[in-house]
XYZ file of C-alpha atoms in Angstrom:
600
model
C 40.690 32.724 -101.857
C 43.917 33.342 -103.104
C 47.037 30.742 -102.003
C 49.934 33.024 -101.521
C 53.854 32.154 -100.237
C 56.075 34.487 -99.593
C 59.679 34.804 -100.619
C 62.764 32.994 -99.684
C 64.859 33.099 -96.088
C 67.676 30.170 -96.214
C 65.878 27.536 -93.962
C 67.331 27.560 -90.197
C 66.501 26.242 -86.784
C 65.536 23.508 -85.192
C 62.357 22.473 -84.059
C 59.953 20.295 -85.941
C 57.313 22.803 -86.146
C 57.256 26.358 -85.343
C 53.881 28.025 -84.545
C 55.532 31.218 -83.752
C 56.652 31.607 -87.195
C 53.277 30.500 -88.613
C 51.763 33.721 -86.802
C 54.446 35.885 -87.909
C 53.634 34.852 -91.944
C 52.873 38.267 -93.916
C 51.568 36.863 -97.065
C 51.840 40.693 -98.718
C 56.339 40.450 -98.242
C 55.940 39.164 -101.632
C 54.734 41.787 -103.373
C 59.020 44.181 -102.826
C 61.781 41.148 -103.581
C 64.792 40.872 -105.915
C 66.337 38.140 -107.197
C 69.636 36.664 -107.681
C 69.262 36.549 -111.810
C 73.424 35.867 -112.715
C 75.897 34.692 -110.808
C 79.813 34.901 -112.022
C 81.707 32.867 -109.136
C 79.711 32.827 -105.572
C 77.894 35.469 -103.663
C 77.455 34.856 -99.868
C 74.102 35.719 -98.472
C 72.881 36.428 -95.025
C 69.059 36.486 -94.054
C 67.565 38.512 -91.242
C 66.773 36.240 -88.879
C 69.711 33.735 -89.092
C 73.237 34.306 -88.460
C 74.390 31.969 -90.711
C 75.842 32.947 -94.239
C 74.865 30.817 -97.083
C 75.756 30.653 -100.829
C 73.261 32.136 -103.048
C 71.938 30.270 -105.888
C 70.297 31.832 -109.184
C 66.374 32.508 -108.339
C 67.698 33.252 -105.062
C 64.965 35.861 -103.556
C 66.322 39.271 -102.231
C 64.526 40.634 -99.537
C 65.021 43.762 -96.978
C 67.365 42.681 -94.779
C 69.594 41.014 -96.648
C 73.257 40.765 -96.382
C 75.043 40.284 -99.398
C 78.875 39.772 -100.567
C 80.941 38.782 -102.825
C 84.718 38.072 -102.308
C 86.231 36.567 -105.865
C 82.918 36.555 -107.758
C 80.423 38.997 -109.088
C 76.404 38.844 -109.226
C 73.604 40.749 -110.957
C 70.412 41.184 -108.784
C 67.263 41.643 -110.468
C 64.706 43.843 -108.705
C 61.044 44.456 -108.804
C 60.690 47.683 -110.028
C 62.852 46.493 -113.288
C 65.789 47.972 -111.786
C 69.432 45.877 -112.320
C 71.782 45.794 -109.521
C 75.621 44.680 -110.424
C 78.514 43.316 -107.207
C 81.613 43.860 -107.901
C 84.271 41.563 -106.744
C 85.363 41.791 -102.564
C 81.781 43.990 -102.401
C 79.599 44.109 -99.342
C 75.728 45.513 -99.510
C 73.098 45.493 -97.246
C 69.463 45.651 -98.768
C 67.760 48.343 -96.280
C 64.250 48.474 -98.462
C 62.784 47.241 -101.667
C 60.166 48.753 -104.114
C 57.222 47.118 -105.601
C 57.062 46.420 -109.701
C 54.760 49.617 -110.097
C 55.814 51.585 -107.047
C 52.175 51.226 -105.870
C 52.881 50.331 -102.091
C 56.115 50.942 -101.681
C 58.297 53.437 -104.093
C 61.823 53.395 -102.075
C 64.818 51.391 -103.063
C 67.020 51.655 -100.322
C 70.483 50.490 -100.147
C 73.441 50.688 -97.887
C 76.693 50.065 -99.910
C 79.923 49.182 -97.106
C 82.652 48.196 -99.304
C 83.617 47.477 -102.893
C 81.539 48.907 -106.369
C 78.208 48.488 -107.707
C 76.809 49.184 -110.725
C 72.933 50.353 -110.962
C 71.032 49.956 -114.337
C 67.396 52.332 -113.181
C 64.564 52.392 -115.408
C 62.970 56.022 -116.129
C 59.659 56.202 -114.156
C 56.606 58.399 -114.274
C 55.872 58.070 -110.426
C 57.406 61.206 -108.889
C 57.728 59.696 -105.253
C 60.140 57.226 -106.229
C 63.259 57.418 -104.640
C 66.640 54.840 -105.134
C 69.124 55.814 -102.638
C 72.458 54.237 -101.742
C 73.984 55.039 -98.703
C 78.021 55.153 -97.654
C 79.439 55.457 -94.690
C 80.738 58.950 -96.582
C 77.920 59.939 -98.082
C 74.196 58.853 -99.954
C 73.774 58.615 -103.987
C 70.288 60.027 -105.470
C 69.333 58.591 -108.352
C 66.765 61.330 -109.629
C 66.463 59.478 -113.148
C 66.295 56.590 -114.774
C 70.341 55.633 -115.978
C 73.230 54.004 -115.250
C 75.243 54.660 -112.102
C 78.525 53.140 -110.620
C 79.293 53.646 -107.440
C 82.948 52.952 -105.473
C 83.769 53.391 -102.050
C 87.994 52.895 -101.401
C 89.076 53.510 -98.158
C 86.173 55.587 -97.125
C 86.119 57.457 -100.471
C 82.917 57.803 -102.284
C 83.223 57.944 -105.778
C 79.783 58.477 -107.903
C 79.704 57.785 -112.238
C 77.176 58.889 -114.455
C 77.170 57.005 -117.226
C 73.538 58.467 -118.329
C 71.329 60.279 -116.022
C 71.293 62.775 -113.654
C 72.088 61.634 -109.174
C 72.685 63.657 -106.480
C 76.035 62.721 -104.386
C 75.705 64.354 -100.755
C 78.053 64.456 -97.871
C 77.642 65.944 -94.309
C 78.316 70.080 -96.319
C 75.959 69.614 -98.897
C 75.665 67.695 -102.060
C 76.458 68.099 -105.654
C 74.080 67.548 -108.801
C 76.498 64.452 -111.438
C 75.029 64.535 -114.723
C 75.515 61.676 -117.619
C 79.330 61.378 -118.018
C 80.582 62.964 -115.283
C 82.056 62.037 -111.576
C 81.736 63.274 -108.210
C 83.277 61.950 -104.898
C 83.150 62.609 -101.331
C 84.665 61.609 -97.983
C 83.510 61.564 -94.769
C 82.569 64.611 -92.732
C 83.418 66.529 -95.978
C 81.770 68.533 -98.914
C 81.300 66.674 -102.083
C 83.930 67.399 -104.738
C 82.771 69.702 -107.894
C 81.607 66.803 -110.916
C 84.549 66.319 -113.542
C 83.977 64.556 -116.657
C 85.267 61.318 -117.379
C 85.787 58.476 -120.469
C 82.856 56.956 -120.382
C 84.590 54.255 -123.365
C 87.218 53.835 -121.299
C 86.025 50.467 -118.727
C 87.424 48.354 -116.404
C 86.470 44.158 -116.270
C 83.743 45.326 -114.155
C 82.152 47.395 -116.540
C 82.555 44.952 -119.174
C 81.028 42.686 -117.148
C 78.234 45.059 -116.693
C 78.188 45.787 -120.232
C 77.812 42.106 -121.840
C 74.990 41.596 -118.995
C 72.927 44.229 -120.459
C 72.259 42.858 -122.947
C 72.397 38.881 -122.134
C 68.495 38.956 -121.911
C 67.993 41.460 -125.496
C 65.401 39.100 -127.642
C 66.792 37.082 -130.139
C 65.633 37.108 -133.519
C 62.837 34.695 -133.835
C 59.019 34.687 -135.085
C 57.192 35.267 -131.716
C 55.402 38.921 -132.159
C 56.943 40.258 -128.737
C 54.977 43.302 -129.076
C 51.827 41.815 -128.907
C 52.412 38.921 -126.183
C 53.452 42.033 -123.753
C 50.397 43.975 -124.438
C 48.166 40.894 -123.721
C 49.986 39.462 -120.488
C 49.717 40.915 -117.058
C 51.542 44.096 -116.016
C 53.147 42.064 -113.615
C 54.888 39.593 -116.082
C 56.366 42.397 -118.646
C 59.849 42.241 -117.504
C 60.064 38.639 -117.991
C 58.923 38.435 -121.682
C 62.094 39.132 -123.434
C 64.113 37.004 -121.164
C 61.376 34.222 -121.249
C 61.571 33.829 -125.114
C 65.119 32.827 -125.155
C 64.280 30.006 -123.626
C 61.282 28.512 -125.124
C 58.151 29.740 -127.381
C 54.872 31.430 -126.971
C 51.707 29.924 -128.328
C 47.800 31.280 -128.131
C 45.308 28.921 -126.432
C 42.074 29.170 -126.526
C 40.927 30.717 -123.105
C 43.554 30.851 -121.772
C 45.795 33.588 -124.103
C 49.531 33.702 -124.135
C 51.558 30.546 -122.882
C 54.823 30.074 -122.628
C 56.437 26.716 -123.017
C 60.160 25.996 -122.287
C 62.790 23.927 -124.136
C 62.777 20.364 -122.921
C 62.596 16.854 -123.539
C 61.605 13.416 -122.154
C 59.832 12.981 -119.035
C 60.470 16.980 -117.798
C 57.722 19.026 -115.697
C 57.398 21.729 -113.583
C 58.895 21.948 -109.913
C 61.068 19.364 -110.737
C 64.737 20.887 -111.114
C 65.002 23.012 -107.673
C 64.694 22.587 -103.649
C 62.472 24.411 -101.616
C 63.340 26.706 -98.870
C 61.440 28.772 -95.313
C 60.961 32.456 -95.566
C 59.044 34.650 -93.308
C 55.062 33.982 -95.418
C 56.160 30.519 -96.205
C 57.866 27.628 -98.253
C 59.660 28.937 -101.624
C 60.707 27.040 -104.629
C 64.253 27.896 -105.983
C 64.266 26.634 -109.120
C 67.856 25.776 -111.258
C 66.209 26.666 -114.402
C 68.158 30.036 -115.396
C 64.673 30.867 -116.307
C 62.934 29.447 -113.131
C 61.649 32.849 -111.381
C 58.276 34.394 -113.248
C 56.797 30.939 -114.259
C 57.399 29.551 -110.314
C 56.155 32.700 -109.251
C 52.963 34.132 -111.137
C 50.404 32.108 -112.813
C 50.108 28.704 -113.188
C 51.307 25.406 -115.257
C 48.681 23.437 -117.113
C 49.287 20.383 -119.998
C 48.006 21.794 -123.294
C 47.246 19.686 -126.072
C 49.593 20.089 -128.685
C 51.822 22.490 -126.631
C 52.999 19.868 -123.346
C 53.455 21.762 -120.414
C 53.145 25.624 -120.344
C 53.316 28.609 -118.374
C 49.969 30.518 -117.555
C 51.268 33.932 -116.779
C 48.835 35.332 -113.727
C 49.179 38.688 -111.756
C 50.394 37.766 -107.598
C 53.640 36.796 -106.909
C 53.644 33.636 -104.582
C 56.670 31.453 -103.242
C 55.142 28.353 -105.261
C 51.345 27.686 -107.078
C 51.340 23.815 -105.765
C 49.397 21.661 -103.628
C 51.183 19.568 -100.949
C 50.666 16.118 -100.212
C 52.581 15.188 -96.891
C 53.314 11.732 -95.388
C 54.926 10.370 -92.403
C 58.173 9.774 -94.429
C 57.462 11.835 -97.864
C 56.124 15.105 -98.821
C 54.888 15.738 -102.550
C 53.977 18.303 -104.610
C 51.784 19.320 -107.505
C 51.153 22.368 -109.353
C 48.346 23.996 -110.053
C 46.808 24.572 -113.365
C 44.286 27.313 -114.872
C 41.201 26.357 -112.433
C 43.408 26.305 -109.332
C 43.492 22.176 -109.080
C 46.629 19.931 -108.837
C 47.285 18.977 -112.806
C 45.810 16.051 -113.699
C 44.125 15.638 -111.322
C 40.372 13.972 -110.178
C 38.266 17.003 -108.632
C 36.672 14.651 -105.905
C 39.811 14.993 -104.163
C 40.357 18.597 -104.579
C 39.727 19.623 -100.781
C 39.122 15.920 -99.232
C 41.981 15.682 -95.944
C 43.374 12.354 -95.960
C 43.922 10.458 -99.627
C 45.053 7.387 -100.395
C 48.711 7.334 -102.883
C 46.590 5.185 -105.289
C 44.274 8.074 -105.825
C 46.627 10.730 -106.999
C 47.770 11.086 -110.257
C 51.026 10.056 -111.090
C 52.144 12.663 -113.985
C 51.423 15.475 -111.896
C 52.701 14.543 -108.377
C 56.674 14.313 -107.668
C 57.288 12.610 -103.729
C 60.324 13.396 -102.011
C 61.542 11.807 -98.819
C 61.373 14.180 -95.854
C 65.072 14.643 -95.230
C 65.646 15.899 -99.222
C 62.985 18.610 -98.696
C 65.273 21.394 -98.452
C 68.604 20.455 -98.675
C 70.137 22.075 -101.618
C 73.203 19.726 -101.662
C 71.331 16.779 -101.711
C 70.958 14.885 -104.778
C 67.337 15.191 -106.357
C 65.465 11.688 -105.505
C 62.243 12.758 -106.287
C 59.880 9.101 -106.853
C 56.353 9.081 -108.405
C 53.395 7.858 -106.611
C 54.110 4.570 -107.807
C 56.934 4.396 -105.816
C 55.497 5.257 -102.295
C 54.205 2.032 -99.770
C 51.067 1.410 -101.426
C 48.307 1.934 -98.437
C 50.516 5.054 -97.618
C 48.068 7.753 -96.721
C 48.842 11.653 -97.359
C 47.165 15.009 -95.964
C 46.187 17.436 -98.666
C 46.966 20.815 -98.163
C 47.533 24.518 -99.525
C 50.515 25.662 -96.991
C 53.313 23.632 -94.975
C 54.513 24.663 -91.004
C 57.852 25.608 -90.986
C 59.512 22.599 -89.822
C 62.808 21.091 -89.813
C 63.197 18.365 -92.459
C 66.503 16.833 -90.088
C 64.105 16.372 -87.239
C 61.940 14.285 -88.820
C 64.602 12.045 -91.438
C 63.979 8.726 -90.134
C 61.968 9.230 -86.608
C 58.732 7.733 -87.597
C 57.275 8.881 -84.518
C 58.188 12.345 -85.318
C 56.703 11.957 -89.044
C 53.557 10.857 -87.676
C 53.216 13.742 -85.169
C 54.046 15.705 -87.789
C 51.407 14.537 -90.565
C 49.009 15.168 -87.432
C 49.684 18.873 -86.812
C 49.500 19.319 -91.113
C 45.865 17.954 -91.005
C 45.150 19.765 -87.933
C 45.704 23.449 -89.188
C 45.735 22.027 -93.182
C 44.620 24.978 -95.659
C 42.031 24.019 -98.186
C 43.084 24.734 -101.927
C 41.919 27.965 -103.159
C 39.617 26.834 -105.712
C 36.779 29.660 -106.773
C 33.479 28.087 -107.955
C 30.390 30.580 -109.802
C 27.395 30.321 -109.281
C 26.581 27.173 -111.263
C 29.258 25.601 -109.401
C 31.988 25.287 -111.940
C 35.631 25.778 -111.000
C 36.547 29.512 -111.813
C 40.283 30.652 -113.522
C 43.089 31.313 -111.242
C 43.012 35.013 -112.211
C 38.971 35.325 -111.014
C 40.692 35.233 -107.734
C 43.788 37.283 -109.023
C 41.459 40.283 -109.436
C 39.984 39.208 -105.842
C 43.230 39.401 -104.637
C 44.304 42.834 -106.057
C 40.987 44.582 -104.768
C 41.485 43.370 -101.461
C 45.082 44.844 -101.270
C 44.548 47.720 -102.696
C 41.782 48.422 -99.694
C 43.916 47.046 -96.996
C 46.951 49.259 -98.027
C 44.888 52.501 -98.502
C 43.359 51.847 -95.005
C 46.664 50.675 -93.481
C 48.863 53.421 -94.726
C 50.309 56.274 -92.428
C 51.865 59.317 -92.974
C 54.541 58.061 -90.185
C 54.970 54.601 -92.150
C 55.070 56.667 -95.218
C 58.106 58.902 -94.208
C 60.351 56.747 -92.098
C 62.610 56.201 -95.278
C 62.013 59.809 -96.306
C 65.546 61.511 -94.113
C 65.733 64.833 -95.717
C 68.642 65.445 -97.816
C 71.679 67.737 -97.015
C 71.705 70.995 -98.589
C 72.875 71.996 -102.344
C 76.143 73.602 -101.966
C 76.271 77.011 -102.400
C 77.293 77.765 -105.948
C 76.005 74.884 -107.420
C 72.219 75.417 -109.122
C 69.344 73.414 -108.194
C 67.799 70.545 -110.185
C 66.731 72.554 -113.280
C 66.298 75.619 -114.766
C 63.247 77.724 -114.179
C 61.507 80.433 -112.296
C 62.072 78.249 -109.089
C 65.441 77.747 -109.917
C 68.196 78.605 -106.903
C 70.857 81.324 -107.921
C 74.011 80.915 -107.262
C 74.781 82.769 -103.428
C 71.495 81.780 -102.628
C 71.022 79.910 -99.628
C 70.260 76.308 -99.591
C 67.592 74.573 -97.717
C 67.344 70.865 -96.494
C 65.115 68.829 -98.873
C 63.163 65.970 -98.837
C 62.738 63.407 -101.376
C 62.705 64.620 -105.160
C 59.396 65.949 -106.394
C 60.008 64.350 -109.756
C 61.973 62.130 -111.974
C 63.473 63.783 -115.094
C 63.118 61.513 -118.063
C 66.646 59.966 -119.205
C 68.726 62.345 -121.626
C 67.086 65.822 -120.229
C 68.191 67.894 -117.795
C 65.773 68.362 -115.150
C 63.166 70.913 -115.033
C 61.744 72.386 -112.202
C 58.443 71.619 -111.047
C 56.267 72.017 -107.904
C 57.771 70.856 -104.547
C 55.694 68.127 -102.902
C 56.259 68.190 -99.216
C 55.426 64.245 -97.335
C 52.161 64.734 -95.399
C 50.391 67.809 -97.147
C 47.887 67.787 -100.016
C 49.404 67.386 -103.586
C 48.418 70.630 -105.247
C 50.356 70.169 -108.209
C 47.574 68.779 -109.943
C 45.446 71.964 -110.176
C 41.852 71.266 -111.148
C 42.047 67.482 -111.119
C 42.809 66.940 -107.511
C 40.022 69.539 -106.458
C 36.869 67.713 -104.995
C 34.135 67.086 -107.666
C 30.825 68.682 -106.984
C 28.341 66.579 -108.989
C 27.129 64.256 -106.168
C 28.126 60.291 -106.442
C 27.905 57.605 -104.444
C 31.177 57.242 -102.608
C 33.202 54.130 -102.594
C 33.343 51.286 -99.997
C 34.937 51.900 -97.126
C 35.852 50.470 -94.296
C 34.776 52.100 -90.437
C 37.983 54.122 -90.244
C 37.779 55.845 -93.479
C 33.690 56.164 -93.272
C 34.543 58.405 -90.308
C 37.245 60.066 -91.983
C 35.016 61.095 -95.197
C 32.122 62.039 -93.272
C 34.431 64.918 -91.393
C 35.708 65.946 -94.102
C 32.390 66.027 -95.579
C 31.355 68.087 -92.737
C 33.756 70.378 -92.770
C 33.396 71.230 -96.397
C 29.696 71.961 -95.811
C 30.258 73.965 -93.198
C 32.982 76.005 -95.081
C 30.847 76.515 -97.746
C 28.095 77.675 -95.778
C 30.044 80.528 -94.010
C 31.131 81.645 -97.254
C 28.005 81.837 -98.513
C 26.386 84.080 -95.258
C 29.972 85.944 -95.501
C 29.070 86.999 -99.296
C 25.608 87.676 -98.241
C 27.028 90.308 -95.909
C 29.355 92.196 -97.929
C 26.466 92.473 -100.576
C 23.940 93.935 -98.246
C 26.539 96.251 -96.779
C 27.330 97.540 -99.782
C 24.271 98.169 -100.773
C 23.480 100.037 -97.420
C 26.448 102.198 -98.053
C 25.585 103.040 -101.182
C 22.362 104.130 -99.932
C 23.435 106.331 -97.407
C 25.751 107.905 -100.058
C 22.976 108.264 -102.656
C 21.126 110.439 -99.268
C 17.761 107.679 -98.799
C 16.897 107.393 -95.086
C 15.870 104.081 -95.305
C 17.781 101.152 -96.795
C 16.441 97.769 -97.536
C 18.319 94.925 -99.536
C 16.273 92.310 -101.193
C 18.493 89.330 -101.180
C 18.024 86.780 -104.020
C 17.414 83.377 -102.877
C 19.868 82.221 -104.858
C 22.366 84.219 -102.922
C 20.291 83.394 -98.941
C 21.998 82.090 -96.573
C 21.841 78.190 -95.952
């Protein structure tokens, strides 16, 4: 069992529990998010299913749907796929889709830019169904390499830089290929304008900003053999190990590899500095730390000897690793540590429902009174167990109801209701056991976890879900050659043709070169002999009903191709013989078919 949350939507409503939200939790939103990683001034942010704008924090998450803007500040959005996403000042940008850190599940950044600039900082990537599109009420940007990218809209004008890469800017005539250092623009109902070059020393505050950004998370100089920890960590956790070691160290313990442990003194501990906050899979914890957003999100804390407290780095992203302890007028919290039990912590306790204060460990658990739970504003009273009503009795649990904290400040009777419906549809803690019954590491079910997924979204996916973000592109304008050079390549005077998504990502600093087309719903044949079916017989792979039924007619069908070919080939050879026969003047003609070559 795996204990996911999900990612951040700025708590709203009223109601002290919500069971129509519960059902509508989709523990696998986790897996596409940004986050709000810099913020210069304020940033205004407006979830999907409230109406309400709220100021973004740092470690706010991003999610589809999102409303962003920015009026006399600027922001830097971090994204999953290691993508950077710079507002300007007086910017507005709605976030239409995300993709996922290896483009796995989903591969489309999707964007829809309606006023002000952003800058785009785009990783190179080796999958070639990637796609990072911006649209304008003008026009849409293709990023068709990894680079950086500013892009303007003034007053309905489009205007596309190309700092270092190679987009596409297309309008409602066509579109226009805007390699590094040159510009393009468009306007609406119009023909993109032929690229110009431009100064790409000569920047404006906002590109200075951009600039100094870049590299506010470069590595310091320091003794920690970078190298190595990202080889040894999870995938998942890569993009966080530079940023991570400005702000504390990196030790190997035994067991449990690479930890991370931050810079602080006295009394500190995790889930401490933050508030936590309702999304669509569950609660989230926005942390203050400037660091706050990989060790909150993957992995687990622990207490090491000789270290203190330190990071665990694990593989699924989660709103919060914690167990929840809620009373009638408190609600605590714990996290987690490398076996998957609240820090600290006495095992006989791990899954009982109703514990007594006195039994919980005071170094690990931080109380709260219900009102504070997520209030932002509020000043952080967080009390130790010591602190609570001593017979005070709490309901142990993996995952909260949505709820409204402001309904249930001081209303006992609506605390105690509430404390009932927690036990009543509590979730155990996800602790793994083997088969000598000792506790199992968190990333035992990590692997779980990823196994499960990947079979779900194989069996899940569609070729309709697949293409709704895949709108065909408007024509190259005449004149102006295709991406690359090549046999493939369109001449000038040729005729342009609508196309779908690129087939490929040129690497940054090359022009493109032309390669196969891959068209969404057919067979990718661009593989040659390694996508062919193998013919040495193996046992295939669990499945589940759907896909047994699939393989077997496919199956089918193969056998029964290959079995008219076989009787076709058959044919030919005995006809030929006969003719030659005939030709040769025998009156009688008789083939002796090997049984090699028999029909089946």
């Amino acid at each position: 069992m795996v204990l996911t949350f999900g990612i951040l939507l700025s708590f709203g409503g009223r109601g002290t529990v919500s069971r129509a939200d519960d059902s509508a939790e989709d523990p696998e939103y986790g897996s596409t998010f940004g986050r709000v990683r810099f913020l210069d001034g304020s940033m205004t942010l407006q979830r999907t299913s409230q109406g309400d704008l709220t100021d973004a924090t740092v470690n706010d998450p991003v999610v589809p749907g999102d409303r962003l803007g920015t009026e006399d500040g600027r922001a830097e959005i971090g994204m999953s796929d290691g993508s950077t996403l710079w507002l300007d000042r007086s910017t507005r940008l709605t976030v239409r889709n995300l993709a996922d850190i290896d483009n796995r599940y989903e591969s489309t950044n999707l964007l829809a830019l309606e006023g002000g600039a952003v800058r785009i900082e785009a990783p190179d990537s080796e999958n070639k169904n990637k796609t990072f599109r911006v649209d304008t009420e003008a026009g849409s940007v293709y990023l068709l390499s990894g680079g950086s990218f500013r892009i303007e809209t003034d007053e309905g004008v489009v205007t596309l830089y190309s700092f270092r890469g190679v987009a596409e800017l297309s309008g409602d005539d066509g579109s226009v290929l805007v390699r590094s250092g040159e510009r393009g623009s468009v306007q609406p109902g119009r023909a993109p304008s032929e690229p110009r070059r431009f100064n790409t020393a000569r920047l404006d505050d906002f590109d200075r900003f951009c600039e100094d950004r870049l590299g506010a998370y470069l590595r310091r100089d320091s003794d920690e053999p970078v190298d190595r920890i990202v080889e040894e960590v999870p995938y998942e956790v890569h993009p966080y190990v530079s940023e991570l070691s400005s702000y504390g160290s990196w030790h190997q313990v035994p067991d449990y590899g690479w930890v991370w442990r931050p810079v602080y003194t006295g009394s500190w501990g995790p889930y401490v500095n933050g508030y936590w906050s309702w999304c669509r899979t569950g609660w989230v914890w926005v942390s203050y730390d400037p660091w706050g957003w990989a060790p909150y999100h993957y992995g687990r804390w622990d207490f090491v000897v000789n270290v203190g407290w330190a990071w665990i780095p694990g593989r699924v992203w989660s709103g919060a690793w914690v167990s929840f302890a809620v009373g009638p007028s408190h609600i605590g919290w714990c996290p987690l540590n490398y076996y998957n039990r609240p820090v600290f912590q006495d095992t006989t306790i791990v899954n009982v429902v109703n514990v007594n204060v006195t039994r919980l460990q005071p170094r690990g658990w931080r109380f709260v009174p219900v009102g504070q739970f997520s209030n932002p504003r509020a000043p952080r009273s967080a009390v130790g167990v010591d602190r609570l009503p001593r017979g005070t009795d709490v309901v142990l649990t993996s995952r909260l109801p949505r709820f409204d904290p402001r309904d249930i400040a001081g209303r006992p009777e609506r605390g105690a209701r509430f404390v009932e419906t927690v036990r009543q549809n509590r979730s155990p803690l996800p602790v793994v056991v083997g088969r000598d019954n000792k506790p199992l590491p968190f990333r035992s079910a990590e692997r779980s976890a990823g196994e499960t997924r990947a079979r779900r979204g194989a069996a899940s996916a569609s070729p309709q879900e697949r293409s709704r973000l895949q709108q065909p592109r408007p024509a190259v304008r005449p004149g102006v050659p295709a991406v690359g050079p090549g046999r493939n390549q369109r001449r000038p005077g040729d005729t342009a043709q609508p196309r779908g998504r690129p087939a490929w990502v040129p690497r940054e600093g090359a022009r493109p070169q032309a390669g196969p087309r891959v068209v969404p719903g057919e067979p990718d044949r661009s593989r040659g002999r390694e996508s062919a079916p193998s013919r040495q017989r193996t046992a295939p792979p669990a499945r589940d009903e759907g896909q047994r039924r699939e393989y077997g007619r496919v199956t089918r069908g193969v056998a029964r191709a290959l079995r008219c070919a076989r009787r076709r080939a058959t044919l030919r050879a005995v006809r030929a013989l006969l003719r030659t026969r005939r030709s040769n003047g025998s009156s009688t003609a008789c083939a002796v078919v090997p049984a090699s070559r028999r029909p089946a």
